[in-house]
Amino acid sequence: MNNRKSYKAGASAPEEVAHSGLVPQLGMMLRALWAASVRNVLVLLATSVFLVIVVTAYGQIRLNRWNKPFYDALSHRDVRQFLVQLGVFAIIAGALLALNVAQRWLTEMLKLKLREGLTLDLIEIWMRAASGVPAGKRRSRRSQPRSAHA
């Protein structure tokens, strides 16, 4: 097996990350996510998206099962049953539409919160570098007292 640490003598950190492989990069991203100030919101949004997808899949299954009674009502020329099946379709289609909108909103909120976390992290790194305070010595934003004007 090749040793992944054998780079050119002057290889920079981004080049090392680019050549480090999938598993180390995923580990780095998970550690960054775990340390993010928006971690709980991200987990909640991701879980919500997953649940909406599961419920949408169930709704699609219900829609597929609805086809047979609808076409049976058409073939038997049963107007009453046809109208009932139109009502059932309206309920299923309305629910699927609402789930689609919810999934889109949750996905956009997830993107927004990911960007917020990245921005806050980058600002903290830049401020730490500008102030010359080592990473372990700087207090987190959560432990800093808020000013009376904020």
mmCIF file with all atom_site columns, C-alpha atoms in Angstrom, residues 32-34 36-49 109-118:
data_model
loop_
_atom_site.group_PDB
_atom_site.id
_atom_site.type_symbol
_atom_site.label_atom_id
_atom_site.label_alt_id
_atom_site.label_comp_id
_atom_site.label_asym_id
_atom_site.label_entity_id
_atom_site.label_seq_id
_atom_site.pdbx_PDB_ins_code
_atom_site.Cartn_x
_atom_site.Cartn_y
_atom_site.Cartn_z
_atom_site.occupancy
_atom_site.B_iso_or_equiv
_atom_site.pdbx_formal_charge
_atom_site.auth_seq_id
_atom_site.auth_comp_id
_atom_site.auth_asym_id
_atom_site.auth_atom_id
_atom_site.pdbx_PDB_model_num
ATOM 1  C CA . ALA A 1 32  ? -16.094 20.560 12.126 1.00 0.00 ? 32  ALA A CA 1
ATOM 2  C CA . LEU A 1 33  ? -19.850 19.925 12.185 1.00 0.00 ? 33  LEU A CA 1
ATOM 3  C CA . TRP A 1 34  ? -19.684 18.595 15.740 1.00 0.00 ? 34  TRP A CA 1
ATOM 4  C CA . ALA A 1 36  ? -20.174 24.141 15.034 1.00 0.00 ? 36  ALA A CA 1
ATOM 5  C CA . SER A 1 37  ? -22.354 26.530 17.014 1.00 0.00 ? 37  SER A CA 1
ATOM 6  C CA . VAL A 1 38  ? -25.310 25.684 14.757 1.00 0.00 ? 38  VAL A CA 1
ATOM 7  C CA . ARG A 1 39  ? -24.887 21.914 15.185 1.00 0.00 ? 39  ARG A CA 1
ATOM 8  C CA . ASN A 1 40  ? -28.209 21.314 16.969 1.00 0.00 ? 40  ASN A CA 1
ATOM 9  C CA . VAL A 1 41  ? -30.205 23.258 14.392 1.00 0.00 ? 41  VAL A CA 1
ATOM 10 C CA . LEU A 1 42  ? -28.462 21.389 11.565 1.00 0.00 ? 42  LEU A CA 1
ATOM 11 C CA . VAL A 1 43  ? -29.240 18.011 13.131 1.00 0.00 ? 43  VAL A CA 1
ATOM 12 C CA . LEU A 1 44  ? -32.870 19.019 13.683 1.00 0.00 ? 44  LEU A CA 1
ATOM 13 C CA . LEU A 1 45  ? -33.261 20.256 10.102 1.00 0.00 ? 45  LEU A CA 1
ATOM 14 C CA . ALA A 1 46  ? -31.568 17.183 8.609  1.00 0.00 ? 46  ALA A CA 1
ATOM 15 C CA . THR A 1 47  ? -33.770 14.878 10.693 1.00 0.00 ? 47  THR A CA 1
ATOM 16 C CA . SER A 1 48  ? -36.849 16.831 9.634  1.00 0.00 ? 48  SER A CA 1
ATOM 17 C CA . VAL A 1 49  ? -35.894 16.551 5.949  1.00 0.00 ? 49  VAL A CA 1
ATOM 18 C CA . MET A 1 109 ? -33.054 26.433 5.794  1.00 0.00 ? 109 MET A CA 1
ATOM 19 C CA . LEU A 1 110 ? -30.447 23.672 6.083  1.00 0.00 ? 110 LEU A CA 1
ATOM 20 C CA . LYS A 1 111 ? -28.329 25.361 3.409  1.00 0.00 ? 111 LYS A CA 1
ATOM 21 C CA . LEU A 1 112 ? -28.738 28.721 5.151  1.00 0.00 ? 112 LEU A CA 1
ATOM 22 C CA . LYS A 1 113 ? -27.691 27.324 8.535  1.00 0.00 ? 113 LYS A CA 1
ATOM 23 C CA . LEU A 1 114 ? -24.714 25.511 6.994  1.00 0.00 ? 114 LEU A CA 1
ATOM 24 C CA . ARG A 1 115 ? -23.583 28.806 5.465  1.00 0.00 ? 115 ARG A CA 1
ATOM 25 C CA . GLU A 1 116 ? -24.144 30.592 8.780  1.00 0.00 ? 116 GLU A CA 1
ATOM 26 C CA . GLY A 1 117 ? -22.018 28.041 10.628 1.00 0.00 ? 117 GLY A CA 1
ATOM 27 C CA . LEU A 1 118 ? -19.254 28.254 8.037  1.00 0.00 ? 118 LEU A CA 1
#
